[in-house]
Short mmCIF file of C-alpha atoms and ligand atoms in Angstrom, two decimals:
data_model
loop_
_atom_site.label_atom_id
_atom_site.label_comp_id
_atom_site.label_asym_id
_atom_site.label_seq_id
_atom_site.Cartn_x
_atom_site.Cartn_y
_atom_site.Cartn_z
CA MET E 1 200.48 64.22 -50.19
CA PRO E 2 201.91 64.98 -53.64
CA THR E 3 199.95 63.52 -56.51
CA ALA E 4 201.08 62.49 -59.96
CA THR E 5 199.83 65.72 -61.37
CA THR E 6 200.95 68.39 -58.95
CA LYS E 7 204.03 70.40 -59.75
CA THR E 8 205.48 71.28 -56.37
CA ASN E 9 209.08 72.10 -57.09
CA ASN E 10 211.50 71.94 -59.91
CA THR E 11 212.76 68.36 -59.71
CA ILE E 12 211.53 65.39 -61.73
CA MET E 13 209.90 64.04 -58.61
CA SER E 14 207.51 66.96 -58.53
CA ASP E 15 205.43 65.46 -61.28
CA ASN E 16 206.32 61.82 -61.03
CA ASN E 17 206.21 62.27 -57.25
CA GLN E 18 208.14 59.13 -56.43
CA GLY E 19 210.91 57.06 -57.86
CA PHE E 20 210.83 53.27 -57.96
CA SER E 21 209.34 51.77 -54.81
CA SER E 22 211.87 48.95 -54.36
CA SER E 23 215.26 47.71 -55.46
CA PHE E 24 213.60 44.83 -57.27
CA GLY E 25 211.32 47.23 -59.17
CA ALA E 26 214.29 49.43 -60.09
CA ILE E 27 216.27 46.46 -61.37
CA MET E 28 213.34 45.09 -63.38
CA ALA E 29 212.71 48.48 -65.00
CA ALA E 30 216.37 48.93 -65.91
CA VAL E 31 216.71 45.34 -67.15
CA GLY E 32 213.54 46.02 -69.13
CA SER E 33 215.24 48.98 -70.75
CA ALA E 34 218.39 47.01 -71.45
CA VAL E 35 216.80 43.85 -72.83
CA GLY E 36 215.39 44.78 -76.22
CA LEU E 37 215.60 44.20 -79.93
CA GLY E 38 219.37 44.51 -79.60
CA ASN E 39 219.62 41.40 -77.41
CA ILE E 40 217.43 39.22 -79.55
CA TRP E 41 218.13 40.05 -83.14
CA ARG E 42 221.57 41.59 -83.04
CA PHE E 43 223.67 40.04 -80.30
CA PRO E 44 223.34 36.35 -81.31
CA TYR E 45 224.09 37.17 -84.92
CA ILE E 46 227.22 39.23 -84.31
CA MET E 47 228.40 36.70 -81.74
CA GLY E 48 228.23 33.92 -84.35
CA LYS E 49 229.70 36.11 -87.08
CA TYR E 50 232.74 37.32 -85.13
CA GLY E 51 233.97 34.09 -83.66
CA GLY E 52 231.43 32.81 -81.12
CA GLY E 53 233.14 32.18 -77.78
CA ALA E 54 236.01 34.49 -78.79
CA PHE E 55 233.55 37.36 -79.35
CA LEU E 56 231.75 36.55 -76.11
CA LEU E 57 234.99 36.91 -74.19
CA VAL E 58 235.69 40.36 -75.64
CA TYR E 59 232.05 41.35 -75.16
CA LEU E 60 232.18 40.38 -71.48
CA VAL E 61 235.26 42.52 -70.96
CA PHE E 62 233.59 45.53 -72.65
CA VAL E 63 230.17 45.13 -71.13
CA PHE E 64 231.53 44.98 -67.58
CA MET E 65 234.50 47.35 -67.94
CA ILE E 66 232.93 50.05 -70.10
CA GLY E 67 229.17 49.44 -70.35
CA MET E 68 228.66 48.87 -66.65
CA VAL E 69 231.00 51.76 -65.80
CA LEU E 70 228.82 54.04 -67.94
CA MET E 71 225.70 52.73 -66.26
CA MET E 72 227.13 53.49 -62.80
CA THR E 73 228.17 56.92 -64.09
CA GLU E 74 224.66 57.73 -65.32
CA PHE E 75 223.12 56.42 -62.08
CA VAL E 76 225.45 58.63 -60.01
CA ILE E 77 224.66 61.74 -62.09
CA GLY E 78 220.92 61.00 -62.01
CA ARG E 79 220.45 59.99 -58.40
CA ARG E 80 222.63 62.78 -57.05
CA SER E 81 220.79 65.45 -59.00
CA GLN E 82 217.22 64.10 -59.05
CA HIS E 83 216.93 65.73 -62.47
CA THR E 84 216.71 64.82 -66.16
CA PRO E 85 219.87 65.20 -68.31
CA PRO E 86 220.24 68.97 -68.90
CA LYS E 87 219.59 69.94 -65.27
CA ALA E 88 221.33 66.81 -63.97
CA PHE E 89 224.61 68.02 -65.47
CA LEU E 90 224.02 71.57 -64.23
CA HIS E 91 223.16 70.40 -60.72
CA ASN E 92 226.43 68.49 -60.46
CA ARG E 93 228.46 71.36 -61.93
CA PRO E 94 226.47 74.60 -61.46
CA ASP E 95 229.35 76.85 -62.52
CA LYS E 96 229.67 75.30 -65.99
CA LYS E 97 226.41 76.09 -67.74
CA GLY E 98 227.55 74.72 -71.10
CA TRP E 99 227.11 71.13 -69.91
CA LYS E 100 223.38 71.49 -70.25
CA TYR E 101 223.81 71.16 -74.02
CA LEU E 102 225.08 67.64 -73.50
CA GLY E 103 221.81 67.00 -71.70
CA TYR E 104 219.80 68.34 -74.64
CA LEU E 105 221.80 66.12 -76.96
CA CYS E 106 220.95 63.09 -74.80
CA VAL E 107 217.24 63.89 -74.97
CA PHE E 108 217.46 64.42 -78.75
CA THR E 109 219.28 61.09 -79.07
CA CYS E 110 216.46 59.35 -77.21
CA LEU E 111 213.95 60.95 -79.58
CA MET E 112 215.83 59.72 -82.63
CA ILE E 113 216.31 56.23 -81.23
CA ILE E 114 212.71 55.75 -80.16
CA SER E 115 211.42 57.05 -83.51
CA GLN E 116 213.34 54.29 -85.26
CA TYR E 117 212.66 51.72 -82.54
CA VAL E 118 208.87 52.05 -82.83
CA VAL E 119 209.05 51.29 -86.56
CA ILE E 120 210.64 47.89 -85.94
CA SER E 121 208.45 47.31 -82.88
CA GLY E 122 205.41 47.97 -85.08
CA TRP E 123 206.62 45.35 -87.58
CA THR E 124 207.02 42.92 -84.66
CA THR E 125 203.49 43.65 -83.41
CA HIS E 126 202.14 43.02 -86.91
CA TYR E 127 203.98 39.69 -87.06
CA ILE E 128 202.29 38.56 -83.81
CA VAL E 129 198.99 38.96 -85.65
CA ASP E 130 200.35 37.48 -88.89
CA SER E 131 201.52 34.36 -87.09
CA ALA E 132 198.41 34.03 -84.90
CA VAL E 133 195.96 34.17 -87.82
CA GLY E 134 197.99 31.72 -89.89
CA THR E 135 199.21 34.10 -92.61
CA LEU E 136 202.84 33.21 -92.01
CA SER E 137 202.24 29.48 -91.81
CA SER E 138 200.52 29.55 -95.20
CA LEU E 139 203.64 30.96 -96.89
CA GLN E 140 206.38 28.95 -98.60
CA ALA E 141 209.98 29.58 -97.53
CA GLY E 142 210.70 31.41 -100.79
CA ASP E 143 207.82 33.82 -100.25
CA MET E 144 208.86 35.14 -96.83
CA ALA E 145 211.09 37.91 -98.20
CA GLN E 146 208.42 39.06 -100.64
CA HIS E 147 205.80 39.05 -97.86
CA PHE E 148 208.00 41.15 -95.60
CA ASN E 149 209.02 43.56 -98.35
CA SER E 150 205.47 44.20 -99.46
CA PHE E 151 204.35 44.69 -95.85
CA VAL E 152 206.97 47.34 -95.06
CA ALA E 153 206.27 49.09 -98.37
CA HIS E 154 202.51 49.21 -97.71
CA PRO E 155 201.33 52.83 -97.58
CA TRP E 156 199.65 52.67 -94.14
CA LEU E 157 199.73 49.21 -92.54
CA PRO E 158 203.19 49.53 -90.88
CA VAL E 159 202.22 53.02 -89.68
CA LEU E 160 199.05 51.62 -88.09
CA PHE E 161 201.04 49.03 -86.12
CA LEU E 162 203.63 51.63 -85.13
CA LEU E 163 200.73 53.70 -83.82
CA ILE E 164 199.33 50.78 -81.80
CA PHE E 165 202.72 50.00 -80.27
CA THR E 166 203.51 53.64 -79.45
CA ILE E 167 200.12 54.23 -77.86
CA ILE E 168 200.54 51.17 -75.62
CA THR E 169 203.94 52.55 -74.56
CA ALA E 170 202.41 55.98 -73.90
CA PHE E 171 199.65 54.50 -71.72
CA ILE E 172 202.24 52.86 -69.49
CA ILE E 173 204.09 56.17 -69.16
CA LEU E 174 200.80 57.89 -68.30
CA GLY E 175 200.46 55.39 -65.43
CA GLY E 176 203.50 56.99 -63.76
CA VAL E 177 206.84 55.71 -62.54
CA GLN E 178 205.59 53.24 -59.93
CA LYS E 179 202.16 52.28 -61.21
CA GLY E 180 203.16 52.35 -64.87
CA ILE E 181 206.82 51.60 -65.56
CA GLU E 182 207.68 49.67 -62.41
CA ALA E 183 204.47 47.64 -62.21
CA VAL E 184 204.61 46.62 -65.87
CA SER E 185 208.33 45.75 -65.76
CA LYS E 186 207.88 43.59 -62.65
CA ILE E 187 205.38 41.44 -64.57
CA LEU E 188 206.82 41.52 -68.08
CA MET E 189 210.45 40.75 -67.32
CA PRO E 190 209.78 37.41 -65.60
CA VAL E 191 207.32 36.53 -68.42
CA LEU E 192 210.04 37.35 -70.92
CA LEU E 193 212.52 35.11 -69.13
CA VAL E 194 210.07 32.20 -69.15
CA LEU E 195 209.37 32.67 -72.87
CA VAL E 196 213.09 32.70 -73.71
CA LEU E 197 213.65 29.56 -71.64
CA VAL E 198 210.76 27.71 -73.33
CA LEU E 199 212.13 28.65 -76.75
CA CYS E 200 215.64 27.56 -75.65
CA VAL E 201 214.38 24.13 -74.63
CA ARG E 202 212.54 23.71 -77.95
CA SER E 203 215.58 24.81 -79.90
CA ILE E 204 218.22 22.65 -78.23
CA THR E 205 216.07 19.51 -78.37
CA LEU E 206 215.74 19.69 -82.17
CA PRO E 207 217.82 17.33 -84.33
CA ASN E 208 221.31 18.65 -85.07
CA ALA E 209 220.93 21.46 -82.55
CA SER E 210 224.62 21.04 -81.78
CA ILE E 211 225.57 22.66 -85.11
CA GLY E 212 223.90 25.90 -83.99
CA LEU E 213 225.42 25.71 -80.53
CA LYS E 214 228.83 25.21 -82.10
CA TYR E 215 228.29 28.21 -84.41
CA LEU E 216 227.38 30.31 -81.40
CA PHE E 217 229.91 29.23 -78.82
CA SER E 218 233.01 27.56 -80.28
CA PRO E 219 235.73 30.20 -79.99
CA ASP E 220 237.28 31.11 -83.32
CA PHE E 221 239.80 33.88 -82.78
CA SER E 222 240.53 34.12 -86.52
CA LYS E 223 237.02 35.55 -87.05
CA LEU E 224 237.46 38.16 -84.34
CA SER E 225 238.64 41.07 -86.49
CA GLY E 226 239.11 44.70 -85.46
CA GLU E 227 235.62 45.17 -86.83
CA GLY E 228 234.36 42.45 -84.45
CA ILE E 229 236.02 44.13 -81.48
CA LEU E 230 234.39 47.47 -82.30
CA ALA E 231 231.04 45.74 -82.86
CA ALA E 232 231.39 44.22 -79.38
CA LEU E 233 231.88 47.63 -77.79
CA GLY E 234 229.07 49.30 -79.75
CA GLN E 235 226.75 46.44 -78.87
CA ALA E 236 227.74 46.56 -75.18
CA LEU E 237 226.65 50.21 -74.97
CA PHE E 238 223.45 49.88 -76.98
CA SER E 239 222.46 46.73 -75.14
CA LEU E 240 222.82 48.33 -71.71
CA SER E 241 220.90 51.43 -72.88
CA VAL E 242 223.75 53.68 -71.84
CA GLY E 243 225.09 56.79 -73.52
CA MET E 244 221.84 58.69 -74.05
CA GLY E 245 220.70 59.75 -70.62
CA THR E 246 218.07 57.06 -70.07
CA MET E 247 219.96 55.72 -67.10
CA ILE E 248 220.36 59.25 -65.73
CA VAL E 249 216.57 59.46 -65.52
CA TYR E 250 216.20 55.92 -64.15
CA GLY E 251 219.06 56.74 -61.78
CA SER E 252 217.01 59.59 -60.37
CA TYR E 253 214.27 57.05 -59.55
CA ILE E 254 216.56 54.50 -57.85
CA PRO E 255 215.93 54.23 -54.08
CA ALA E 256 218.40 56.30 -52.03
CA ASN E 257 219.67 53.27 -50.11
CA ASP E 258 220.33 51.08 -53.18
CA ASN E 259 223.90 50.07 -53.84
CA ILE E 260 224.63 51.52 -57.30
CA PHE E 261 227.51 49.12 -57.91
CA LYS E 262 225.49 46.00 -57.10
CA THR E 263 222.41 47.20 -58.96
CA SER E 264 224.48 47.92 -62.08
CA LEU E 265 226.18 44.54 -61.80
CA MET E 266 222.86 42.73 -61.64
CA ILE E 267 221.43 44.63 -64.59
CA THR E 268 224.54 44.03 -66.70
CA ALA E 269 224.63 40.31 -65.86
CA SER E 270 220.90 39.84 -66.57
CA ASP E 271 221.11 41.68 -69.88
CA THR E 272 224.07 39.59 -70.99
CA LEU E 273 222.45 36.34 -69.88
CA ILE E 274 219.29 37.08 -71.86
CA ALA E 275 221.31 37.97 -74.96
CA VAL E 276 223.14 34.63 -74.78
CA LEU E 277 219.89 32.75 -74.11
CA ALA E 278 218.34 34.43 -77.16
CA GLY E 279 221.18 32.98 -79.22
CA VAL E 280 220.51 29.53 -77.76
CA ALA E 281 216.81 29.93 -78.57
CA ILE E 282 217.45 30.96 -82.16
CA PHE E 283 220.54 29.45 -83.78
CA PRO E 284 220.17 25.72 -83.04
CA ALA E 285 216.66 25.94 -84.58
CA VAL E 286 217.96 27.90 -87.59
CA PHE E 287 220.67 25.31 -88.32
CA SER E 288 218.44 22.37 -87.51
CA PHE E 289 216.14 23.33 -90.38
CA GLY E 290 218.98 24.03 -92.77
CA GLN E 291 218.63 27.83 -92.78
CA GLU E 292 221.47 30.32 -93.02
CA PRO E 293 222.26 32.49 -89.97
CA ALA E 294 221.36 36.14 -90.42
CA GLY E 295 220.87 39.21 -88.25
CA GLY E 296 218.36 42.04 -88.01
CA PRO E 297 215.12 42.07 -90.00
CA GLY E 298 216.29 39.22 -92.25
CA LEU E 299 216.64 36.88 -89.28
CA VAL E 300 213.47 37.82 -87.48
CA PHE E 301 211.02 38.42 -90.31
CA GLN E 302 212.26 35.94 -92.91
CA VAL E 303 214.50 33.17 -91.56
CA LEU E 304 212.63 32.49 -88.31
CA PRO E 305 209.11 32.31 -89.80
CA THR E 306 210.50 29.65 -92.18
CA VAL E 307 211.97 27.80 -89.19
CA PHE E 308 208.64 27.92 -87.34
CA ASN E 309 206.80 26.62 -90.42
CA SER E 310 209.16 23.64 -90.55
CA MET E 311 208.02 22.66 -87.04
CA GLY E 312 204.53 21.72 -88.24
CA ASN E 313 201.37 22.86 -86.45
CA ILE E 314 203.09 23.55 -83.14
CA GLY E 315 205.31 26.01 -85.05
CA THR E 316 202.46 28.53 -84.96
CA VAL E 317 202.52 28.49 -81.16
CA PHE E 318 206.27 29.06 -81.12
CA ALA E 319 205.98 31.79 -83.74
CA VAL E 320 203.37 33.70 -81.71
CA MET E 321 205.47 33.16 -78.59
CA PHE E 322 208.61 34.45 -80.29
CA PHE E 323 207.05 37.60 -81.75
CA PHE E 324 205.31 38.27 -78.46
CA LEU E 325 208.65 37.92 -76.67
CA LEU E 326 210.27 40.34 -79.10
CA ALA E 327 207.43 42.85 -78.73
CA LEU E 328 207.65 42.69 -74.91
CA ALA E 329 211.39 43.23 -75.01
CA ALA E 330 210.90 46.19 -77.35
CA LEU E 331 208.10 47.61 -75.20
CA THR E 332 210.09 47.86 -71.98
CA SER E 333 212.97 49.46 -73.90
CA ALA E 334 210.67 51.94 -75.65
CA ILE E 335 209.17 52.81 -72.24
CA SER E 336 212.57 53.95 -70.95
CA LEU E 337 213.24 56.06 -74.04
CA LEU E 338 209.82 57.72 -73.94
CA GLU E 339 210.09 58.26 -70.18
CA THR E 340 213.39 60.11 -70.60
CA ILE E 341 211.88 62.59 -73.04
CA VAL E 342 208.59 62.95 -71.14
CA ALA E 343 210.34 63.46 -67.79
CA TRP E 344 212.57 66.10 -69.39
CA LEU E 345 209.66 68.00 -70.96
CA CYS E 346 207.70 67.79 -67.76
CA GLU E 347 210.63 69.16 -65.76
CA SER E 348 211.58 71.93 -68.12
CA SER E 349 208.16 73.28 -69.06
CA SER E 350 204.93 74.11 -67.33
CA LEU E 351 203.29 71.01 -68.82
CA LYS E 352 201.98 68.27 -66.55
CA ARG E 353 203.11 64.70 -66.97
CA SER E 354 199.95 63.77 -68.89
CA SER E 355 200.25 66.67 -71.35
CA SER E 356 203.99 66.07 -71.72
CA THR E 357 203.29 62.43 -72.58
CA ILE E 358 200.78 63.44 -75.24
CA VAL E 359 203.10 66.03 -76.82
CA VAL E 360 206.10 63.68 -76.90
CA THR E 361 204.01 60.79 -78.20
CA ILE E 362 202.75 62.92 -81.08
CA ALA E 363 206.34 63.89 -81.94
CA VAL E 364 207.48 60.25 -81.83
CA LEU E 365 204.52 59.17 -83.97
CA ALA E 366 205.27 61.86 -86.55
CA ILE E 367 208.99 61.12 -86.88
CA GLY E 368 208.40 57.36 -86.57
CA ALA E 369 205.74 57.42 -89.32
CA LEU E 370 208.09 59.32 -91.64
CA CYS E 371 210.87 56.77 -90.95
CA SER E 372 208.43 53.93 -91.55
CA MET E 373 207.27 55.41 -94.86
CA ALA E 374 210.88 55.53 -96.03
CA TYR E 375 210.27 51.93 -97.17
CA GLY E 376 207.05 52.83 -98.97
CA PRO E 377 205.61 56.16 -100.10
CA LEU E 378 208.71 58.14 -99.11
CA LYS E 379 211.35 55.87 -100.58
CA GLU E 380 212.43 58.49 -103.11
CA PHE E 381 213.03 61.05 -100.35
CA LEU E 382 216.76 60.94 -99.62
CA ILE E 383 218.96 62.83 -97.17
CA LEU E 384 222.65 62.75 -98.10
CA GLY E 385 221.94 59.71 -100.25
CA ASP E 386 220.06 57.71 -97.59
CA ASN E 387 216.36 57.21 -97.11
CA LEU E 388 215.03 58.68 -93.88
CA PHE E 389 215.13 55.39 -91.94
CA ASP E 390 218.76 54.73 -92.91
CA PHE E 391 219.71 58.34 -92.22
CA VAL E 392 218.27 58.14 -88.69
CA ASP E 393 219.89 54.71 -88.31
CA LYS E 394 223.30 56.25 -89.11
CA LEU E 395 222.75 59.03 -86.58
CA ASN E 396 221.75 56.43 -83.99
CA SER E 397 224.53 53.97 -84.58
CA ILE E 398 227.53 56.09 -85.53
CA TYR E 399 227.21 59.60 -84.19
CA LEU E 400 224.80 60.39 -81.37
CA PRO E 401 225.29 57.66 -78.70
CA PRO E 402 229.11 57.68 -78.75
CA ILE E 403 229.18 61.51 -78.57
CA CYS E 404 226.76 61.54 -75.60
CA ALA E 405 228.66 58.70 -73.92
CA ILE E 406 232.03 60.47 -74.30
CA GLY E 407 230.53 63.65 -72.85
CA THR E 408 229.02 61.75 -69.92
CA VAL E 409 232.21 59.95 -68.86
CA ILE E 410 234.28 63.11 -69.27
CA PHE E 411 231.74 64.99 -67.18
CA LEU E 412 231.88 62.57 -64.27
CA GLY E 413 235.59 61.75 -64.59
CA TRP E 414 236.92 65.27 -65.06
CA GLN E 415 234.23 67.74 -63.98
CA MET E 416 232.57 66.31 -60.88
CA LYS E 417 234.25 66.39 -57.49
CA LYS E 418 235.79 63.05 -56.54
CA ASP E 419 234.30 63.31 -53.06
CA ASP E 420 230.82 63.81 -54.44
CA ILE E 421 231.14 60.68 -56.57
CA ILE E 422 232.35 58.63 -53.60
CA ASP E 423 229.60 60.09 -51.46
CA GLU E 424 226.95 58.97 -53.97
CA LEU E 425 228.40 55.52 -54.60
CA SER E 426 228.82 54.88 -50.87
CA ASN E 427 225.34 56.18 -49.97
CA HIS E 428 226.89 58.97 -47.90
CA GLY E 429 229.59 56.82 -46.38
CA THR E 430 227.43 53.87 -45.37
CA LEU E 431 228.75 51.43 -48.01
CA LYS E 432 232.30 50.30 -48.72
CA VAL E 433 233.57 51.34 -52.14
CA GLY E 434 236.81 49.38 -52.40
CA TYR E 435 236.31 49.17 -56.16
CA PHE E 436 236.37 52.98 -56.50
CA LYS E 437 239.94 53.45 -57.74
CA TYR E 438 239.38 50.94 -60.57
CA TYR E 439 236.06 52.53 -61.48
CA TYR E 440 237.58 56.01 -61.45
CA PHE E 441 240.46 54.93 -63.66
CA LEU E 442 238.10 53.27 -66.16
CA VAL E 443 235.80 56.27 -66.30
CA ARG E 444 238.57 58.84 -66.65
CA PHE E 445 240.89 57.11 -69.09
CA VAL E 446 239.78 53.80 -70.53
CA ALA E 447 236.15 54.63 -71.38
CA PRO E 448 236.81 57.99 -73.12
CA ILE E 449 239.63 56.54 -75.23
CA ALA E 450 237.65 53.43 -76.21
CA LEU E 451 234.60 55.55 -77.06
CA LEU E 452 236.66 57.96 -79.15
CA VAL E 453 238.02 55.02 -81.12
CA VAL E 454 234.46 53.77 -81.71
CA LEU E 455 233.33 57.23 -82.82
CA PHE E 456 236.19 57.88 -85.22
CA THR E 457 236.26 54.44 -86.81
CA GLY E 458 232.48 54.66 -87.21
CA ILE E 459 232.79 58.00 -88.97
CA ILE E 460 235.69 56.87 -91.16
CA ASN E 461 233.88 53.67 -92.18
CA SER E 462 230.69 55.52 -93.01
CA LEU E 463 232.55 57.95 -95.24
CA GLN E 464 234.27 55.21 -97.25
N1 PFF L 1 218.94 48.35 -74.90
C1 PFF L 1 217.96 48.30 -75.95
C2 PFF L 1 218.20 47.07 -76.81
O1 PFF L 1 219.15 46.32 -76.57
O2 PFF L 1 217.42 46.87 -77.74
C3 PFF L 1 217.96 49.52 -76.81
C4 PFF L 1 217.90 50.82 -76.05
C5 PFF L 1 216.87 51.09 -75.19
C6 PFF L 1 218.92 51.72 -76.22
C7 PFF L 1 216.85 52.27 -74.45
C8 PFF L 1 218.91 52.89 -75.51
C9 PFF L 1 217.88 53.16 -74.63
F1 PFF L 1 217.89 54.27 -73.97
#
């Protein structure tokens, strides 16, 4: 029987020995990857900003027509090849060796994203402690910004929490695909759903909750600018964790008899539902206590602690619950990013899974710590005018994911054999794939064009 540490042949399975044990486990792991910081601190804010219900409508179109199409594409490439990105492309097109560079770019993108992700996840972990021990509840509203700014500028405290978060992530990866990733996701995702629902109930039963609900949902097409439309597409890709090879690796773990279309549909719907629920949990409470809506760190580390303080003693419980929820969401996303890099290293070197995990974790800690220190000791260190965190953020939001995503859809749409794609989607002819012609059209024409628009407008805007 293969064990987690024997290298028997040259596929990912050799070291991870199995994929996910069940469809449910596969869906929980992929939903875990998808539901992350992006759902909780970004989606609700941009939805409110760009016209509420109007934005949601556009988002739904993008998330199902482009995001889900990319997810199916990555699952097909991954499950058919049973490899990590570089070899996955080669396996599906052995005569075109150059495609392996797209795979390397995907792995590099994961490394850049996780290095930035663990910084924010570390802040979140610190805020669990800060709210549990009463530090946050002792602060006045006007002091929240100062508290946050001095924390992130501290020479070692944010690095310590980044280290704690990354090591927890690494331990789960060391547990393996089934006993680590799948087992943890099957527990954490239902817990996460319960936490969001509890926070939703608290939020919508506060006085004047309707103002927040109106801000979130009432459709205002005048606020839906071109910028809003592009934000919807960028968010759809980031939120589904597509465009950087993560779903190629998870695709290689999906059971052979799973229906890729249905699995992708369920993941996409769950991710979107949780993003909307996060908005319902946050904005009615923000408006109820007379705070201004915000996104990103400002929302999570400044506005929300003020909101929790306004709730009296019980606010501490909700604060701990919220930061715990955010850390769980971040953890299952970080797991998928780390797994992609570890599985790749394990497959392409002679290192075992355990050694690969240690090597990759050290690399993530090093880059992550440098990004974290960009707010403190390294704030004078600039690359092209940006501090290191902002530089990596630009790579991660403007350049790398759209480039990888364009490459991936072009690969499947124009390089793979149509029959092979149908064979994989239909589980070798056992499932009906009546949707195929729509999927094929979206992947060949619509997705590449939309992604090119995102890439070029992103570049143009960043240069202005
Ligand atoms: N989907 C995650 C979020 O919404 O926060 C972010 C993410 C995770 C992106 C994993 C990419 C990835 F591979």
